[in-house]
Tab-separated table of C-alpha atoms in Angstrom:
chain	number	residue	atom	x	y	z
A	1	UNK	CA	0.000	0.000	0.000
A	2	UNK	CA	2.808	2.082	0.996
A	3	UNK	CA	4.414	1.680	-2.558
A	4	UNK	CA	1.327	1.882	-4.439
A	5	UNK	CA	0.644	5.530	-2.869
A	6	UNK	CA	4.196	6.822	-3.279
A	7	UNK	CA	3.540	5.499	-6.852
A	8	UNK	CA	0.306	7.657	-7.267
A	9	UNK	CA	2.095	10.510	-5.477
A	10	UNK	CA	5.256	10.208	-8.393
A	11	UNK	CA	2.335	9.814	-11.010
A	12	UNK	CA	0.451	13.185	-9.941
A	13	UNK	CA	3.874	15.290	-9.197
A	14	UNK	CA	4.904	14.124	-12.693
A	15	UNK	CA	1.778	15.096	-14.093
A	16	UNK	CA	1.675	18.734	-12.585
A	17	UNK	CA	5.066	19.429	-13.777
A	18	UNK	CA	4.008	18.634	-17.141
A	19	UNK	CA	1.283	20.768	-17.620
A	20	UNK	CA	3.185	23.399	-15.851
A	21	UNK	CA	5.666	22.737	-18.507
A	22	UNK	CA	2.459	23.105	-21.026
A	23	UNK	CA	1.104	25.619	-20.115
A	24	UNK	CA	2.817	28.630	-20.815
A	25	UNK	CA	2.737	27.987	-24.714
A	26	UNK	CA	-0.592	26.681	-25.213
A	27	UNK	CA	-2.142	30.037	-23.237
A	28	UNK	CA	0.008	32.700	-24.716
A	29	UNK	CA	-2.189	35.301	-25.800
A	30	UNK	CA	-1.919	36.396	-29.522
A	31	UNK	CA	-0.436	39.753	-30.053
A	32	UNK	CA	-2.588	41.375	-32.120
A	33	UNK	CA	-6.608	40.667	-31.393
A	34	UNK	CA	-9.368	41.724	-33.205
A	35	UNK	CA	-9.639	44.394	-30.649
A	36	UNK	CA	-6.620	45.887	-30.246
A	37	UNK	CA	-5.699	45.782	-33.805
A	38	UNK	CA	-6.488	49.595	-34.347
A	39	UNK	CA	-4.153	50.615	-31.766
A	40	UNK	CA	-1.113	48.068	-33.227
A	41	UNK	CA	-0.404	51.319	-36.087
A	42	UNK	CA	-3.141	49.530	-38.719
A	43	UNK	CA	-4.149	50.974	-42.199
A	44	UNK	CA	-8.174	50.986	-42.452
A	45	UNK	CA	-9.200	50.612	-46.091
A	46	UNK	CA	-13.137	50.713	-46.974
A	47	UNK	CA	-14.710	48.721	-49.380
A	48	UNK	CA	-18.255	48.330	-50.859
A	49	UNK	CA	-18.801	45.500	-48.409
A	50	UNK	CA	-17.527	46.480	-45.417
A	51	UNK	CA	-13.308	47.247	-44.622
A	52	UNK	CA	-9.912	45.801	-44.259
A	53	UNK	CA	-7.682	46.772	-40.859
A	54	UNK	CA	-4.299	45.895	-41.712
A	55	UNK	CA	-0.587	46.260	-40.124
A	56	UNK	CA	2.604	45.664	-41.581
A	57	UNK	CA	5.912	45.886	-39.896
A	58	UNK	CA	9.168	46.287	-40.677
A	59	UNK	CA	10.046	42.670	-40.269
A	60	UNK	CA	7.610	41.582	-42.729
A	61	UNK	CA	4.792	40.150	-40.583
A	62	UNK	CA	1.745	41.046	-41.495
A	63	UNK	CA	-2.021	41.272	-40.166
A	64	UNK	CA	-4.974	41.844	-41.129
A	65	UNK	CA	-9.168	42.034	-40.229
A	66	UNK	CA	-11.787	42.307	-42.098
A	67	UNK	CA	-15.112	44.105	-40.793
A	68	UNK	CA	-18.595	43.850	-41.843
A	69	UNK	CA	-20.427	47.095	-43.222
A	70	UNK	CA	-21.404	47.669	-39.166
A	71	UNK	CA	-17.741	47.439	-38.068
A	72	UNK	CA	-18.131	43.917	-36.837
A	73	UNK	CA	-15.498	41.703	-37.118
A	74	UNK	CA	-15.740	38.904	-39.589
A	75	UNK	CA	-14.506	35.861	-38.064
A	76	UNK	CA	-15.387	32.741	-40.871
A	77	UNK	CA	-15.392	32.676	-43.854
A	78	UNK	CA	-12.198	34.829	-44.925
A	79	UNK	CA	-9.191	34.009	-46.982
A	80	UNK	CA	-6.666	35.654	-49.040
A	81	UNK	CA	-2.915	36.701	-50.037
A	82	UNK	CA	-0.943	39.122	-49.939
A	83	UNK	CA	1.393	40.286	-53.201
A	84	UNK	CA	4.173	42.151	-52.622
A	85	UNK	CA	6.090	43.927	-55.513
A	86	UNK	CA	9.491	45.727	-54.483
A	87	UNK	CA	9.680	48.622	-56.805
A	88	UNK	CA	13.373	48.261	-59.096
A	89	UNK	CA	13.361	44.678	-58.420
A	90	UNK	CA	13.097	42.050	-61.058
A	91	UNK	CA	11.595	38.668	-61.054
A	92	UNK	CA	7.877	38.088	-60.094
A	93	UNK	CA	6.160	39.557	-57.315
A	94	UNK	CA	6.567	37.602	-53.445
A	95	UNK	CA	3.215	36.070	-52.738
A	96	UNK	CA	1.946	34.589	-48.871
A	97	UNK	CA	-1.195	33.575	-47.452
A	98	UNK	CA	-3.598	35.307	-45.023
A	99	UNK	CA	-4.050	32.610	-42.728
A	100	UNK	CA	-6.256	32.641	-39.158
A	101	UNK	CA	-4.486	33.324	-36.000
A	102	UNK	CA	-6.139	31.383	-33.298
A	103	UNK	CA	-8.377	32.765	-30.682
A	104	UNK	CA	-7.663	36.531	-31.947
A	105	UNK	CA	-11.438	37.348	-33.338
A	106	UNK	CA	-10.949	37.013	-36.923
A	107	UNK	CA	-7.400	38.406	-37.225
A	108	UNK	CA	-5.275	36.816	-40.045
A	109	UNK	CA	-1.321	36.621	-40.042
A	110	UNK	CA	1.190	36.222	-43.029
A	111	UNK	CA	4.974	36.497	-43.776
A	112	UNK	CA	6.101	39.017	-45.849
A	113	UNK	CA	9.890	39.549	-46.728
A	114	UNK	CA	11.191	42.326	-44.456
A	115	UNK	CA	10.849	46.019	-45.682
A	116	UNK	CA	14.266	47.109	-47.049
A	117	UNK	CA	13.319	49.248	-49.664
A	118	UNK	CA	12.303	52.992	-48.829
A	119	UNK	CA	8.643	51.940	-50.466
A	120	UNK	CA	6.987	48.361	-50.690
A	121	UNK	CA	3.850	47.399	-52.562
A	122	UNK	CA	1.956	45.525	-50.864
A	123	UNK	CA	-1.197	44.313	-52.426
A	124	UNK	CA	-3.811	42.207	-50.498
A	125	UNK	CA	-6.671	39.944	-52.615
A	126	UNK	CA	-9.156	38.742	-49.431
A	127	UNK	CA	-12.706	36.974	-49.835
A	128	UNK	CA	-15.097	37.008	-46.764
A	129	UNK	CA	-18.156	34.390	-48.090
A	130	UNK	CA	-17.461	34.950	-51.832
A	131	UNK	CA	-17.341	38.128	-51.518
A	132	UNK	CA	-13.669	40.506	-53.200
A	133	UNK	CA	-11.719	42.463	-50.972
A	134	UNK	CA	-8.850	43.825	-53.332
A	135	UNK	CA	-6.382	46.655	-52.687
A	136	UNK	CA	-2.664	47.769	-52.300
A	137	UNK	CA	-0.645	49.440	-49.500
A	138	UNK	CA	2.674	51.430	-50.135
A	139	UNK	CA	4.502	51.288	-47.117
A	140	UNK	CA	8.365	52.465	-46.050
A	141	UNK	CA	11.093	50.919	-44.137
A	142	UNK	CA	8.794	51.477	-41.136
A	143	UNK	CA	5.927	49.584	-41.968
A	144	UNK	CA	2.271	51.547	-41.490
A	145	UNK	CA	3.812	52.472	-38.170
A	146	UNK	CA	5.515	54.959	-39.561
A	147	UNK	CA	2.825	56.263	-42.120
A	148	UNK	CA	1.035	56.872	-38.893
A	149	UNK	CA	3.904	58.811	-37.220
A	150	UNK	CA	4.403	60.842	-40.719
A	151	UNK	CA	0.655	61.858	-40.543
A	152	UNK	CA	0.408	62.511	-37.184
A	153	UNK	CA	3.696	64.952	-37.958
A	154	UNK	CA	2.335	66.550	-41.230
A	155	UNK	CA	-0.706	67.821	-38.940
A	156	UNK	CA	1.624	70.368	-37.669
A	157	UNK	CA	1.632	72.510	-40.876
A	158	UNK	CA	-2.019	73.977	-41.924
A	159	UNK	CA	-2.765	73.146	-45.381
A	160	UNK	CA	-6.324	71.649	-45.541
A	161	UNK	CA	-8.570	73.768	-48.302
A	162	UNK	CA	-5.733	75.363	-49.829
A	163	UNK	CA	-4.514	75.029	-53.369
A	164	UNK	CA	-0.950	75.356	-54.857
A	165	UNK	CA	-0.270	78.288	-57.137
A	166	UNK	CA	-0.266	76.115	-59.834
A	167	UNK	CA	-3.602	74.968	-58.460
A	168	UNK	CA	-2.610	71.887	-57.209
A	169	UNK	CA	-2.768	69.438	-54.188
A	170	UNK	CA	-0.546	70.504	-51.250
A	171	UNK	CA	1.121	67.714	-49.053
A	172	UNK	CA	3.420	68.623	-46.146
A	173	UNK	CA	6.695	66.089	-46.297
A	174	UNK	CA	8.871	66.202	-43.593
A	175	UNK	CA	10.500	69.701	-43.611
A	176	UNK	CA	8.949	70.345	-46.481
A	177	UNK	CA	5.703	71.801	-48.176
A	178	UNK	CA	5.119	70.161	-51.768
A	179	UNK	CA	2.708	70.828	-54.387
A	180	UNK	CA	1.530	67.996	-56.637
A	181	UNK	CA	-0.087	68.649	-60.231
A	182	UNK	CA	-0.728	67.542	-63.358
A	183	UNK	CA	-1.731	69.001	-66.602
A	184	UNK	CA	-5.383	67.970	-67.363
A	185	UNK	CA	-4.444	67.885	-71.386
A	186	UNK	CA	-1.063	66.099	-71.454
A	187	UNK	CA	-0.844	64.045	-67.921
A	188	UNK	CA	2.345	65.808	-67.302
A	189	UNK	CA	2.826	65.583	-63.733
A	190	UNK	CA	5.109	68.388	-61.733
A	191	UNK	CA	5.659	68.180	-58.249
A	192	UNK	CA	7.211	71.883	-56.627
A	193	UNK	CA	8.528	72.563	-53.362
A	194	UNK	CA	7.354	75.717	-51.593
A	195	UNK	CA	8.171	77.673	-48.616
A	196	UNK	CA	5.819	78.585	-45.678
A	197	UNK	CA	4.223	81.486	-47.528
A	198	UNK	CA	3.232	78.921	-50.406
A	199	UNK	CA	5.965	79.994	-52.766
A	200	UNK	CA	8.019	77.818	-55.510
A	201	UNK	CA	11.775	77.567	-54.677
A	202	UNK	CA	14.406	75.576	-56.149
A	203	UNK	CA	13.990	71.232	-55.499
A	204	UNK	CA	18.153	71.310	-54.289
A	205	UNK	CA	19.709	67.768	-54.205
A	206	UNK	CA	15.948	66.627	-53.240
A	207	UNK	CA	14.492	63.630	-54.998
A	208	UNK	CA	11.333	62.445	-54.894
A	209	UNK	CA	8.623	59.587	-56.511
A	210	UNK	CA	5.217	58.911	-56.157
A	211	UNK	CA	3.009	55.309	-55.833
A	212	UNK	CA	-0.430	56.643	-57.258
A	213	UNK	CA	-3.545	54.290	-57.752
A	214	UNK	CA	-6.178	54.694	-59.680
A	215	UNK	CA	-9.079	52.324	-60.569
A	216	UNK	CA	-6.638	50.865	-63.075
A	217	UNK	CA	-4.393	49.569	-60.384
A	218	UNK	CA	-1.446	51.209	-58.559
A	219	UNK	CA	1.604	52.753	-60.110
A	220	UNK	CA	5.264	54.218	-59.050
A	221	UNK	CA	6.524	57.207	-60.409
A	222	UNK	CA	9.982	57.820	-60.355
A	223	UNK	CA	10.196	61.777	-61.013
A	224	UNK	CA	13.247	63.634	-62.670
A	225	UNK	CA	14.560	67.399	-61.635
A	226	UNK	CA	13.229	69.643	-64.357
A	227	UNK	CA	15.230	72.832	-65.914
A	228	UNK	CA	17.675	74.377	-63.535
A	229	UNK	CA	15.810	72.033	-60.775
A	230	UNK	CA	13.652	74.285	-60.242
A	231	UNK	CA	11.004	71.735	-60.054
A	232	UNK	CA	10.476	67.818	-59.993
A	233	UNK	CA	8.312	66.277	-63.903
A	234	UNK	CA	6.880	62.976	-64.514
A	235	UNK	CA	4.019	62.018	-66.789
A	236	UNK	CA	0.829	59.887	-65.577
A	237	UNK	CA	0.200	56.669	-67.462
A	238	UNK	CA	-3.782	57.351	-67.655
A	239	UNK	CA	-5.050	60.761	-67.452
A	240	UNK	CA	-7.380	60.247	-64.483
A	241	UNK	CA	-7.070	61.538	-60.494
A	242	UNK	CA	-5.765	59.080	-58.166
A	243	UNK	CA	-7.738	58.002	-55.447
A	244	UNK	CA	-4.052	57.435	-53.085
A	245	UNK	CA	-1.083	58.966	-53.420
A	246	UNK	CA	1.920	58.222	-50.972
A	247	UNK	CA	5.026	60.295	-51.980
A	248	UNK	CA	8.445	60.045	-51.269
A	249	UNK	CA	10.911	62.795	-50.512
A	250	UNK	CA	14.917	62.522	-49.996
A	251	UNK	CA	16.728	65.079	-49.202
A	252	UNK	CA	19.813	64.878	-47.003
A	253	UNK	CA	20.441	61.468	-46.169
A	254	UNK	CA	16.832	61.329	-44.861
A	255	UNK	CA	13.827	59.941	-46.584
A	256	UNK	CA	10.172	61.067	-45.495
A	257	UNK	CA	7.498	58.709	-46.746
A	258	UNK	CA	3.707	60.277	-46.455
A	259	UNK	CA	0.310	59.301	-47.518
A	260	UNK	CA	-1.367	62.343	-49.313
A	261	UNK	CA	-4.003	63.755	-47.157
A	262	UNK	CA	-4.190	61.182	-44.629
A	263	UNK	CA	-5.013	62.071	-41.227
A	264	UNK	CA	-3.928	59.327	-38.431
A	265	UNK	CA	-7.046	56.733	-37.363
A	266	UNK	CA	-9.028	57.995	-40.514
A	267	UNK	CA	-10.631	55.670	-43.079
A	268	UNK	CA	-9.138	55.334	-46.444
A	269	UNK	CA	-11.845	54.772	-49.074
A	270	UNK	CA	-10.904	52.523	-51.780
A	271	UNK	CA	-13.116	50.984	-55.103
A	272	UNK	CA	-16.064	52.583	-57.142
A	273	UNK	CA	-16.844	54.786	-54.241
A	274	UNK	CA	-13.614	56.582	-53.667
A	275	UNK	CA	-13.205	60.066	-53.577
A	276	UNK	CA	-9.651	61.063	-55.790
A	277	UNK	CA	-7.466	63.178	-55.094
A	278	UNK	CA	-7.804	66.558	-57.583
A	279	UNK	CA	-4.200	66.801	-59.343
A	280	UNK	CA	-5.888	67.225	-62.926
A	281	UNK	CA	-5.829	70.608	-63.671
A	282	UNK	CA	-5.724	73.288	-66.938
A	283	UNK	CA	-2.744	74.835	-66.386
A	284	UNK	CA	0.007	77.135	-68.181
A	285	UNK	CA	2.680	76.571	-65.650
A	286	UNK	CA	3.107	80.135	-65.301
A	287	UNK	CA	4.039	80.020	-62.056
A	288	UNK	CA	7.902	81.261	-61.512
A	289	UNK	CA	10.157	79.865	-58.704
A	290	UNK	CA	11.872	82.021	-56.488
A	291	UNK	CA	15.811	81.422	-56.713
A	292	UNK	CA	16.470	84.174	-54.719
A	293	UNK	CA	16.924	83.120	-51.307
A	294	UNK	CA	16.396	85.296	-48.062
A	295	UNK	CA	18.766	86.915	-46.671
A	296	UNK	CA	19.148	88.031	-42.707
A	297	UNK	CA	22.131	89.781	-40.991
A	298	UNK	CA	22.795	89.011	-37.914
A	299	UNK	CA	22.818	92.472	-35.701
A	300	UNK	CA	25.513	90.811	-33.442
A	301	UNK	CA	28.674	90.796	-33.668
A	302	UNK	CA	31.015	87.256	-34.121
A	303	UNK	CA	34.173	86.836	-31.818
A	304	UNK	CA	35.964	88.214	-34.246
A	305	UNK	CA	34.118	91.082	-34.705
A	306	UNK	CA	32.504	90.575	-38.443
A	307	UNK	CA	29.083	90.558	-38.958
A	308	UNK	CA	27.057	87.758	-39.835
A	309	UNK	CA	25.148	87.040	-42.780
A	310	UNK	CA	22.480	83.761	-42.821
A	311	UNK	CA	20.867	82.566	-45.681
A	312	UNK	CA	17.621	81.094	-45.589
A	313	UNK	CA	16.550	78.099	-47.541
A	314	UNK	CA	13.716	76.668	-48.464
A	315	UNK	CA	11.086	76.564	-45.835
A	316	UNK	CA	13.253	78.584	-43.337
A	317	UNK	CA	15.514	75.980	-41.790
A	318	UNK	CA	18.702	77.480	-40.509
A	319	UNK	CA	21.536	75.876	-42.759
A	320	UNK	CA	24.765	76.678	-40.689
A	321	UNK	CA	27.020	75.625	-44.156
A	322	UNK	CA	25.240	79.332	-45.814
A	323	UNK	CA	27.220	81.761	-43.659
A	324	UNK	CA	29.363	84.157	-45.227
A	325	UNK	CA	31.515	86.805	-43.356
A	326	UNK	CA	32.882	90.271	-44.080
A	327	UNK	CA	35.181	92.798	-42.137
């Protein structure tokens, strides 16, 4: 008897252990739920059916929701892939599935390759029931993280209901202010930089493209200094307004990466339904770019007693490299 209950005691002691051992990894709580999803740095697009909530970070993983017309979470039913096209990159585009992740409301997962190129397409093809979910993200090093953080910067310079001088569609970028247009006859597409007071000034060593998408399907355009760089020209492939545009500056080592008039936590409307963005417009390009910069002397005097003189660039950021000095 005395065996037989040291025996039962090993048994149960063994047993505990092993779902102590267990435990840990069967409960682990999925990262992302269907509830916190939103506040993980997601994308919301809206479709004619209902929307897609999706995240995407820098290491490639990817997730994604999909809500009913009533913001419900859809949790059978859904499948899909994601394409991802790296733009310069031969060979045919990366594809993964969408697959469930368990006990997270609906939330699907996939494996992307990491983001290593300043802008990755990344085009999702979902069905909830039957029913097509179909649209494209173009997303930096950072992932939609940073698309949020870019947004949530840009709101910091006032341009909502204001036009360009050329009559176009103003974006803040970083340190900058730019002005995207195209002419409505020719699909010639000129994107200027301007200073705080709205005015054309010379693009610098800047460079600059922009993913647009249309109901044809997205595109990336890869935009060339024009005359004297005095502005940025590119031409559109189909003479329509976009309905997205995310554009990418460099200037300086440092590349900003914004989607055109996106606000952070608003809803991007894609398909039939989706308001574009007004570049089209009849235009002379009249408009003449200031090369003269500003220039402010510095009432103070140096160490060595020689006046100071500053010159201003571009929006107004102090570059310390523009000093001259006279006796």
């Amino acid at each position: 008897m005395r065996i037989q209950r040291c025996l039962r005691s090993v048994l149960f002691s063994l047993a505990v252990a092993s779902m102590a051992l267990a435990s840990p990894a069967c409960s682990k709580p999925p990262q992302i739920t269907a509830e916190s999803i939103e506040d993980n740095w997601a994308l919301t697009e809206q479709h004619e059916p209902g929307s897609v909530v999706m995240t995407v970070a820098p290491d490639g993983k990817v997730t994604a929701l999909v809500k009913d017309r009533d913001g419900k979470p859809i949790e059978e039913g859904v499948s899909g892939n994601l394409t991802v096209k790296v733009p310069g990159k031969e060979g045919a585009p990366a594809t993964a599935e969408l697959v469930p992740e368990p006990k997270a409301g609906g939330v699907l997962v996939a494996k992307i390759p990491p983001l290593e190129d300043e802008l990755t397409e990344v085009g999702y093809e979902l069905k909830v029931n039957g029913e097509p979910f179909k649209g494209a993200l173009h997303v930096p090093r950072g992932g939609t993280r940073e698309l949020q953080e870019s947004a949530k910067e840009s709101q910091a310079i006032k341009v909502e209901g204001k036009k360009g001088p050329n009559g176009g569609v103003l974006q803040p970028v970083g340190d900058d202010i730019v002005e995207i247009v195209a002419d409505k006859a020719t699909g010639d597409v000129r994107v200027y930089v301007l200073d705080l007071d709205l005015k054309p000034v010379p693009i610098g060593q800047r460079e600059i493209k922009l993913a647009i998408q249309t109901a044809s399907g997205p595109d990336v355009l890869v935009l060339a200094p024009g005359p004297d760089r005095l502005y940025f020209t590119g031409k559109l492939k189909v003479k329509v307004n976009p309905t997205k545009i995310t554009v990418v500056l460099k200037d300086g080592g440092r590349t900003h990466v914004v989607l055109c008039n996106y606000h952070p936590g608003s809803v991007i409307v894609v398909g039939a339904s989706a308001p574009v963005i007004g570049i089209l417009v009849a235009t002379t390009w009249a408009v003449k770019v200031n090369v003269k910069p500003t220039v402010v002397v510095h009432d103070d005097d140096d160490d060595d007693g020689r006046r100071v003189i500053v010159v201003r660039k571009g929006k107004g950021k102090w570059k310390g490299k523009g000093k001259w000095r006279w006796k």
